[in-house]
PDB file of C-alpha atoms in Angstrom:
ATOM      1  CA  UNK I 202     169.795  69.249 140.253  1.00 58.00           C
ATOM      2  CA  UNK I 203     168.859  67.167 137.535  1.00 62.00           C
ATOM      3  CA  UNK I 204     169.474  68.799 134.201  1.00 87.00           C
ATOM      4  CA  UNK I 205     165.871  69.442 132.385  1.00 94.00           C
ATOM      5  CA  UNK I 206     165.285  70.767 129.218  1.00 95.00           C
ATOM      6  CA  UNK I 207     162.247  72.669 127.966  1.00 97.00           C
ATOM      7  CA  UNK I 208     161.409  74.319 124.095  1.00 97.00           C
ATOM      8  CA  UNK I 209     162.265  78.407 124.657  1.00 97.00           C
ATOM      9  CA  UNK I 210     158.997  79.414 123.272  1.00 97.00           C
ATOM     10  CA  UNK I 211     155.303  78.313 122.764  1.00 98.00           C
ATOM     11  CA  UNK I 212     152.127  79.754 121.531  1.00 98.00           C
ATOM     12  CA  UNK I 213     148.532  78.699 122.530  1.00 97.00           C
ATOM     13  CA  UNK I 214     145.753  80.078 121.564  1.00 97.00           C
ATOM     14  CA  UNK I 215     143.629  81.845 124.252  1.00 97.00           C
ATOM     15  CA  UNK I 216     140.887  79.154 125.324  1.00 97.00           C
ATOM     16  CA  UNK I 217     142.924  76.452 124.538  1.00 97.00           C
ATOM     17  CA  UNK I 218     144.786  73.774 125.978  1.00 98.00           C
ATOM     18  CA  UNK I 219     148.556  74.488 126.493  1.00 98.00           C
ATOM     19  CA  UNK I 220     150.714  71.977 126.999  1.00 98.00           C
ATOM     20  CA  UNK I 221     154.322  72.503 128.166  1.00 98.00           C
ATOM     21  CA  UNK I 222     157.129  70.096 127.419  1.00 98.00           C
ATOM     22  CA  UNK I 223     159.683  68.977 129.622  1.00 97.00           C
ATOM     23  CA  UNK I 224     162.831  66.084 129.461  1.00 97.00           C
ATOM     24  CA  UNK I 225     164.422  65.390 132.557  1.00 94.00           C
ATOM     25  CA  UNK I 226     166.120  61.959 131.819  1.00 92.00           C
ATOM     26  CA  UNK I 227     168.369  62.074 133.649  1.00 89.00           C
ATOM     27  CA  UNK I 228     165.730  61.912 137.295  1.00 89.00           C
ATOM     28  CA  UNK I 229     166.628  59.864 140.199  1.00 86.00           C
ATOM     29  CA  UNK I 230     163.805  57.838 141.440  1.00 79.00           C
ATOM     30  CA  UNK I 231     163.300  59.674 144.706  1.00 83.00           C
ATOM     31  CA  UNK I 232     163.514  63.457 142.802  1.00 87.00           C
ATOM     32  CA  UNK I 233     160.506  65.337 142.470  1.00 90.00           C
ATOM     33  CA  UNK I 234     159.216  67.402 138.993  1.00 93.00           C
ATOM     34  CA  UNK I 235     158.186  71.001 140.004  1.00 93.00           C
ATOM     35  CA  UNK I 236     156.896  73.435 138.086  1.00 96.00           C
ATOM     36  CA  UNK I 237     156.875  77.206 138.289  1.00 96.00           C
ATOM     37  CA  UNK I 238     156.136  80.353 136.042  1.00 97.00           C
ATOM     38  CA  UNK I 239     157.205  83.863 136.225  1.00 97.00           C
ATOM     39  CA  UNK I 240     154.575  86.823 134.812  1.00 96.00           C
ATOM     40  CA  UNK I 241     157.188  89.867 133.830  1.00 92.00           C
ATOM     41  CA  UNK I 242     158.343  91.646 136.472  1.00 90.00           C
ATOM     42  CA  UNK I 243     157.424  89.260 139.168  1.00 95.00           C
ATOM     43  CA  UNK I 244     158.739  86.706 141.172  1.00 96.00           C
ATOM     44  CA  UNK I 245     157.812  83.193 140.281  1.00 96.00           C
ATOM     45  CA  UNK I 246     154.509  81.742 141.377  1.00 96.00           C
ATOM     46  CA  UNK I 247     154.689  78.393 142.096  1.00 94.00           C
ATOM     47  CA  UNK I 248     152.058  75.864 140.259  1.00 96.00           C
ATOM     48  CA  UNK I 249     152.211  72.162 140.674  1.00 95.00           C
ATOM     49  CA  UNK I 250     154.775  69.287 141.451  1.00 93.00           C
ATOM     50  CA  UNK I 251     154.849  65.226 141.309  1.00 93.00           C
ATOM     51  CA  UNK I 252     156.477  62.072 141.594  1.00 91.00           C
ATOM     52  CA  UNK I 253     155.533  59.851 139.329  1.00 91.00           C
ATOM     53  CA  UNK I 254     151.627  59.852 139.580  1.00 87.00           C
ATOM     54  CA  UNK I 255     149.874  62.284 137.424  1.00 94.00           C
ATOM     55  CA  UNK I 256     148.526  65.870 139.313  1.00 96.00           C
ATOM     56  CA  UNK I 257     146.091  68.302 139.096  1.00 97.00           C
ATOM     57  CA  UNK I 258     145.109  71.410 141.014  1.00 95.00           C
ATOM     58  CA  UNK I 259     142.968  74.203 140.406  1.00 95.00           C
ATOM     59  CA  UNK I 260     146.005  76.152 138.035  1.00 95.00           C
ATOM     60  CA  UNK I 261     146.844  73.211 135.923  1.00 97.00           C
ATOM     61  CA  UNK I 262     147.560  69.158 135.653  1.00 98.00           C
ATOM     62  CA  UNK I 263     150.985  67.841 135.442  1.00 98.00           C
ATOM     63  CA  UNK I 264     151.133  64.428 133.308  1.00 97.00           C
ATOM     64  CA  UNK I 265     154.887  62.582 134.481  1.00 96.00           C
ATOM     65  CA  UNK I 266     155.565  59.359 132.156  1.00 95.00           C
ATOM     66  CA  UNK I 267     156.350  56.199 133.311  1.00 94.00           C
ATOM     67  CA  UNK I 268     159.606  56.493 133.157  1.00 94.00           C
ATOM     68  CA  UNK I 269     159.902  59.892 134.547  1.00 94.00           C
ATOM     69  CA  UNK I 270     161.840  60.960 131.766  1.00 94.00           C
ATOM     70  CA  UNK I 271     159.525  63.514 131.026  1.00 96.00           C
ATOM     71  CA  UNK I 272     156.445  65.131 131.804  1.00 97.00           C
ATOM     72  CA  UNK I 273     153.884  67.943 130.051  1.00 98.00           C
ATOM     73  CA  UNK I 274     152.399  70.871 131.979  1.00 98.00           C
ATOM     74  CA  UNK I 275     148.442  71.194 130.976  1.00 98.00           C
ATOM     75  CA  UNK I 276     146.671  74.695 131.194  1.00 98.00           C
ATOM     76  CA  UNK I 277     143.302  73.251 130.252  1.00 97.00           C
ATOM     77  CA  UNK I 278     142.446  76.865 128.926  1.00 95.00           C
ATOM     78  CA  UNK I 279     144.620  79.010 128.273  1.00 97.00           C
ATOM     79  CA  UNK I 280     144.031  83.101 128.946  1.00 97.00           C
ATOM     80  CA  UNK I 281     146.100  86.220 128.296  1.00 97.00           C
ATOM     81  CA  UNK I 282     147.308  86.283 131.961  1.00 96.00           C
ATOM     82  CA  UNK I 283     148.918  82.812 131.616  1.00 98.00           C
ATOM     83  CA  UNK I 284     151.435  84.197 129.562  1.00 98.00           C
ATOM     84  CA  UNK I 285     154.798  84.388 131.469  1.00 98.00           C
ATOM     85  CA  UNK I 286     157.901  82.154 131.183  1.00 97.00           C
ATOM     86  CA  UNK I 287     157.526  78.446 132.772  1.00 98.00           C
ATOM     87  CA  UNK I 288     160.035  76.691 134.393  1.00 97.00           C
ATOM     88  CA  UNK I 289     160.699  73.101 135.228  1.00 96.00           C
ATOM     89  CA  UNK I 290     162.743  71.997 137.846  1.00 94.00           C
ATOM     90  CA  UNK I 291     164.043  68.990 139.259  1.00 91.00           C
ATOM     91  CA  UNK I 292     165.375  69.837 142.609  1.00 86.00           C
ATOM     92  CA  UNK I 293     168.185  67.519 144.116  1.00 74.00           C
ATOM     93  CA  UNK I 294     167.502  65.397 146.510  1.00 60.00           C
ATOM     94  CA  UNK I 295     169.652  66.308 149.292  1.00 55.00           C
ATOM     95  CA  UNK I 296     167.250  68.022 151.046  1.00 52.00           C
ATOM     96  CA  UNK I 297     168.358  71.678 151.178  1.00 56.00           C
ATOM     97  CA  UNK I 298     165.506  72.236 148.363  1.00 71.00           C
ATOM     98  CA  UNK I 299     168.115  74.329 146.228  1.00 79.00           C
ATOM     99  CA  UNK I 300     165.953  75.744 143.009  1.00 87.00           C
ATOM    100  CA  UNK I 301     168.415  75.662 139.463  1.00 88.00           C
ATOM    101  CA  UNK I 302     166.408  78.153 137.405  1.00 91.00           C
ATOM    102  CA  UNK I 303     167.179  77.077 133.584  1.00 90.00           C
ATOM    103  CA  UNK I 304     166.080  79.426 130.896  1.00 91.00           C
ATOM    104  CA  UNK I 305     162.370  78.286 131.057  1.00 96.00           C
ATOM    105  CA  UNK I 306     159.457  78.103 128.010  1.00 98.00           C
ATOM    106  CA  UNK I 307     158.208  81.832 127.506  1.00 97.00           C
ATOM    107  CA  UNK I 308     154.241  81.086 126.691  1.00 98.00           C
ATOM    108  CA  UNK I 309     152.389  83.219 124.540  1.00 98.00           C
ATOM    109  CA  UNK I 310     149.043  83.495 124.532  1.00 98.00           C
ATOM    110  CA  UNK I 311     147.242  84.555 121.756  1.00 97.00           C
ATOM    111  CA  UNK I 312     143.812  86.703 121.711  1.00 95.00           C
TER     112      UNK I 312
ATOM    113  CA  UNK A 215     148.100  80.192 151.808  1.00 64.00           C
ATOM    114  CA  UNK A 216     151.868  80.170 151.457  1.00 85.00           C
ATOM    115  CA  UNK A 217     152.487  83.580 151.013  1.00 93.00           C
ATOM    116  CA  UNK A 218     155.796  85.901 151.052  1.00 96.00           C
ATOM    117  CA  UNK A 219     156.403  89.473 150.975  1.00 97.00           C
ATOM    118  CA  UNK A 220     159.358  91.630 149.774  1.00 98.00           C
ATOM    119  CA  UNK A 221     159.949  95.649 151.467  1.00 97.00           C
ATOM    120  CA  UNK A 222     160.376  97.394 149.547  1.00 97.00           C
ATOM    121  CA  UNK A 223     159.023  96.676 146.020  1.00 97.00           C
ATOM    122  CA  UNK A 224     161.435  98.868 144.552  1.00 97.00           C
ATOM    123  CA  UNK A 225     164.040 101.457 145.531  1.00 97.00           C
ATOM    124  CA  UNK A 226     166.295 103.992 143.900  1.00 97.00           C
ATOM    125  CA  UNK A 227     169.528 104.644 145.751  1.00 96.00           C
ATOM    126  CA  UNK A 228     173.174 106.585 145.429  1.00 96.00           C
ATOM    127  CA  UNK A 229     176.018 104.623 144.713  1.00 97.00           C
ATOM    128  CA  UNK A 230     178.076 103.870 147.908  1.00 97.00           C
ATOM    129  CA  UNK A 231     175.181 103.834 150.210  1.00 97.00           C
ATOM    130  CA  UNK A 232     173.460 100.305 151.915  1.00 97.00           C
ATOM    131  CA  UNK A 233     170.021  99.150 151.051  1.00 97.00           C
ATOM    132  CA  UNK A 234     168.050  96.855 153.187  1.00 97.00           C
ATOM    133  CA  UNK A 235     165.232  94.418 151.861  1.00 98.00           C
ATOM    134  CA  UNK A 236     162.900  92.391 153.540  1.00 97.00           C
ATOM    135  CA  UNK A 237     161.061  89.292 153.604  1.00 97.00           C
ATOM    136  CA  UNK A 238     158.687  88.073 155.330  1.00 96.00           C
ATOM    137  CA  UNK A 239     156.279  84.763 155.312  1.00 94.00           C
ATOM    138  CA  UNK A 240     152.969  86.042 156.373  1.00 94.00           C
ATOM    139  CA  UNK A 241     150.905  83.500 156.801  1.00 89.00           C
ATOM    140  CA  UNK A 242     153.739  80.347 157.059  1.00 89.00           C
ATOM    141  CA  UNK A 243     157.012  79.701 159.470  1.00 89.00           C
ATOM    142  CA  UNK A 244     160.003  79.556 157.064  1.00 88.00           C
ATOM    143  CA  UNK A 245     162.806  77.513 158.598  1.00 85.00           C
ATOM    144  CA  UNK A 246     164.680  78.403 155.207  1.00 89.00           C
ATOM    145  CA  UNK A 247     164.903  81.267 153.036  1.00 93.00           C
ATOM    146  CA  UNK A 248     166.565  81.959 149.938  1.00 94.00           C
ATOM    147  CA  UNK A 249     167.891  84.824 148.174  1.00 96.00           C
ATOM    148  CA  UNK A 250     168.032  85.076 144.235  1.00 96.00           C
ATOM    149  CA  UNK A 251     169.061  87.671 142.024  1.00 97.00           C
ATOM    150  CA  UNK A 252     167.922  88.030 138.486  1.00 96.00           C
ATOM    151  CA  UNK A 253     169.270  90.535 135.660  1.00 95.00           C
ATOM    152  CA  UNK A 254     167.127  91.840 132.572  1.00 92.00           C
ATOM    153  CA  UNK A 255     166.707  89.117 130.203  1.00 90.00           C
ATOM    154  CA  UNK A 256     168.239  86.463 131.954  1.00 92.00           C
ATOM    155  CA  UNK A 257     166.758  83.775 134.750  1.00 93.00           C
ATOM    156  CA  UNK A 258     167.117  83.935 137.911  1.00 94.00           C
ATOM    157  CA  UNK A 259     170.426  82.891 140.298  1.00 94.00           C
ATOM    158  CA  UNK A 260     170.631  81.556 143.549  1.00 94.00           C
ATOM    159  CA  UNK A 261     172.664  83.662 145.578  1.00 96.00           C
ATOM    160  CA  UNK A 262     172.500  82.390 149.554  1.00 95.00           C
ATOM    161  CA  UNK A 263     170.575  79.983 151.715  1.00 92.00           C
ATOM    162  CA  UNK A 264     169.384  81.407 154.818  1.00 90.00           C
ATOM    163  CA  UNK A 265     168.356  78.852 157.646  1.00 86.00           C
ATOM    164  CA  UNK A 266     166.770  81.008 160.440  1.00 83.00           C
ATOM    165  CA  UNK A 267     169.252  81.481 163.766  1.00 82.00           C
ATOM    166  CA  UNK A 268     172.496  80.144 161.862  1.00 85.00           C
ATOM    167  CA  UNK A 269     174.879  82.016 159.296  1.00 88.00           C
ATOM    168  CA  UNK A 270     173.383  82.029 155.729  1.00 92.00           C
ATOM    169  CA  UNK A 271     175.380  79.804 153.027  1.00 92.00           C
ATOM    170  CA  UNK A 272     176.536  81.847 150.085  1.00 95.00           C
ATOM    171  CA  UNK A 273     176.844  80.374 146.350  1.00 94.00           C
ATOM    172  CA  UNK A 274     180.425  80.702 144.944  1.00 94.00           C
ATOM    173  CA  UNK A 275     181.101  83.899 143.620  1.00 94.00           C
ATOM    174  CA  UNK A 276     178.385  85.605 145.802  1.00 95.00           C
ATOM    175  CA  UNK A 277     180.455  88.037 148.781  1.00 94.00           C
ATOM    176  CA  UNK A 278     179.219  87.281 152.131  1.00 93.00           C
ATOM    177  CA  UNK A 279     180.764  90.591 152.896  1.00 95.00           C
ATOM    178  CA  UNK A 280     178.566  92.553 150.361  1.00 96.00           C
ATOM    179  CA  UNK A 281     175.419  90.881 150.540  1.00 97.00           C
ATOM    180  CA  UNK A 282     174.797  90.511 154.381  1.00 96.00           C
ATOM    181  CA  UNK A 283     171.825  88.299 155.037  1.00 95.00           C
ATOM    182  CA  UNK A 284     169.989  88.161 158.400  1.00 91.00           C
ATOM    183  CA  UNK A 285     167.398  85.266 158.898  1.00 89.00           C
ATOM    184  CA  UNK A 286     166.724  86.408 162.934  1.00 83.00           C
ATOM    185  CA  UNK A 287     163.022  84.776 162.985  1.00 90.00           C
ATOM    186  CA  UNK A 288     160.766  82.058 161.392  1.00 90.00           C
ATOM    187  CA  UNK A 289     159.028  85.046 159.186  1.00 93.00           C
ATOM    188  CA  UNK A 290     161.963  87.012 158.208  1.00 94.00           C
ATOM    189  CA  UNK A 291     165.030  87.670 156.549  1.00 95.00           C
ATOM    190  CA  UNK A 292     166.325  90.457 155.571  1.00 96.00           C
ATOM    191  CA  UNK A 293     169.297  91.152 152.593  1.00 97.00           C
ATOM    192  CA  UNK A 294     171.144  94.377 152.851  1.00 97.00           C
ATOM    193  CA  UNK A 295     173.639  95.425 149.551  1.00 97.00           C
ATOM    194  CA  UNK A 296     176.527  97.373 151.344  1.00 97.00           C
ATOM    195  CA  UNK A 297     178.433 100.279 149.502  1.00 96.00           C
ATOM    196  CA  UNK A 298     175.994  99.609 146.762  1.00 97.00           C
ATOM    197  CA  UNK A 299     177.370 100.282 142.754  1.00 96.00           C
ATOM    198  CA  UNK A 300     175.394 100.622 139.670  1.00 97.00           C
ATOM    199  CA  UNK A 301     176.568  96.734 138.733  1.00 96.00           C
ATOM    200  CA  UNK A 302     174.356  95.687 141.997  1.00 97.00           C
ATOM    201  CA  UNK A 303     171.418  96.677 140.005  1.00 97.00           C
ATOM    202  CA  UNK A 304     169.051  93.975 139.413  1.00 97.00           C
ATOM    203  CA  UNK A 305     165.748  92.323 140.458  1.00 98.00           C
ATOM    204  CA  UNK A 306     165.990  90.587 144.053  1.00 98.00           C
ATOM    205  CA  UNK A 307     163.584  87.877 144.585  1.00 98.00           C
ATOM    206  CA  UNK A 308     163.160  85.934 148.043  1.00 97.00           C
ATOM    207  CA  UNK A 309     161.580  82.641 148.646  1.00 95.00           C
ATOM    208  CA  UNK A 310     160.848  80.603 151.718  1.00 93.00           C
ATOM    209  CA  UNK A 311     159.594  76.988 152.669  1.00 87.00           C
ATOM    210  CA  UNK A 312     158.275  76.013 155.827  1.00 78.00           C
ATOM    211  CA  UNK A 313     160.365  73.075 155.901  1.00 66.00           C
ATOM    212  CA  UNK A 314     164.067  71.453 156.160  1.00 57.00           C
ATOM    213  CA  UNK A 315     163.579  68.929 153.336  1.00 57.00           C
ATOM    214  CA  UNK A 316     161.930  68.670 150.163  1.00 61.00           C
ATOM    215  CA  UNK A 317     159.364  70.992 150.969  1.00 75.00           C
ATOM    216  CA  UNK A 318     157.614  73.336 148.147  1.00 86.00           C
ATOM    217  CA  UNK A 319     159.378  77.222 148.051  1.00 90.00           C
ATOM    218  CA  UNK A 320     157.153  79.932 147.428  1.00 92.00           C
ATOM    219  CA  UNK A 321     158.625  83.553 146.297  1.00 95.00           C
ATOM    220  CA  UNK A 322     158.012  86.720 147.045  1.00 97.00           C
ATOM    221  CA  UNK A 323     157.151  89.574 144.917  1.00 97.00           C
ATOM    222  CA  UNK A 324     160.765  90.924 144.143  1.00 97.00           C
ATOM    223  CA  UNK A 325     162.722  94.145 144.787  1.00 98.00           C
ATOM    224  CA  UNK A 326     163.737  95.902 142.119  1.00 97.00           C
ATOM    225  CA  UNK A 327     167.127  97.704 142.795  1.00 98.00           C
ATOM    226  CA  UNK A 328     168.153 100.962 140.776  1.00 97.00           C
ATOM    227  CA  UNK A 329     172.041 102.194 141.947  1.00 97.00           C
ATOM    228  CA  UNK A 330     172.497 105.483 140.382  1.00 96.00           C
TER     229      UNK A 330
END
């Protein structure tokens, strides 16, 4: 997998926007970003993935730059359930979809 | 959608004795499986690959012998810890996509395992 690397710890204010960094520079052209999170004591929920355009989905938008070197997570407004550890992942592209968990950005929401 | 089950959530067991856990894709056929193991504090680790009618494929360092994994149908695998010790305690988290390649992998709840 391509090697990513993410801040260990954030805090947002609840309402606000959080926005999760992420450097993956070293991301072939064909490799999908994905991102996950995992809430204490559960498994990891999946939330969004891309290629090179810009997503969004109903948990959050995922902004990839042009070179794909890195790319932000956006929780457009942050609550107290959002906090968990967030992961992202660059599977390899050999297509047996193997996950390398790194040690993640542990988000804090504040009341 | 896209959502996976672990039996049982959590179990409490004597050292030397097997535990099974299940998963199961309830609403999605998972042509691939995967087994991960994650201790306190740290992330979690791939430990096999389970592709449903073949043998699973174990990460180094992961015994094939211990952990005996059992991917018999499209919905379900199962992981059983054999002669279980206290070291085997740990959180055991399953995921499953519906595909062979690139496809997204969504994770069950987890199984927390106690060995006394």
């Amino acid at each position: 997998d391509a090697k990513t690397t993410q801040p260990p710890s954030m805090d947002c204010a609840e309402g606000r926007a959080a926005n999760l960094p992420c450097n993956h520079s070293t991301i072939s052209g064909n490799e999908y970003v994905y991102w996950y999170r995992q809430i204490h004591s559960q498994g990891p929920q999946y939330i969004i993935h891309g290629l090179k355009n810009n997503e969004t989905n109903e948990m959050a938008s995922l902004i990839i730059t042009e070179d794909r070197k890195s790319s932000t997570l956006i929780l457009p407004h942050a609550t107290l359930r959002d906090t968990a550890v967030y992961y992202c992942i660059v599977p390899n592209n050999f297509g047996n979809e193997k996950l390398t968990f790194g040690t993640g950005t542990r988000l804090t929401i504040i009341p | 959608g896209a959502v996976v089950s672990q039996h049982p959530s959590r179990v409490i067991c004597k050292s030397g004795t097997s535990v099974k856990i299940e998963c199961r894709s309830l609403d999605f056929q998972a042509t691939t499986m995967f087994w991960y193991r994650q201790f306190p504090k740290q992330s979690l680790m791939l430990m096999a690959t389970s592709n449903e009618g073949s043998k699973a494929t174990y990460e180094q360092g992961v015994e094939k012998d211990k952990f005996l994994i059992n991917h018999a149908s499209l919905t379900l695998s199962t992981l059983t810890v054999t002669s279980a010790h206290p070291e085997d305690s740990s959180f055991y988290i399953c995921s499953a996509c519906q595909g062979n390649s690139g496809e997204t992998q969504y994770f069950g709840p987890g199984t927390r395992l106690l060995v006394l």
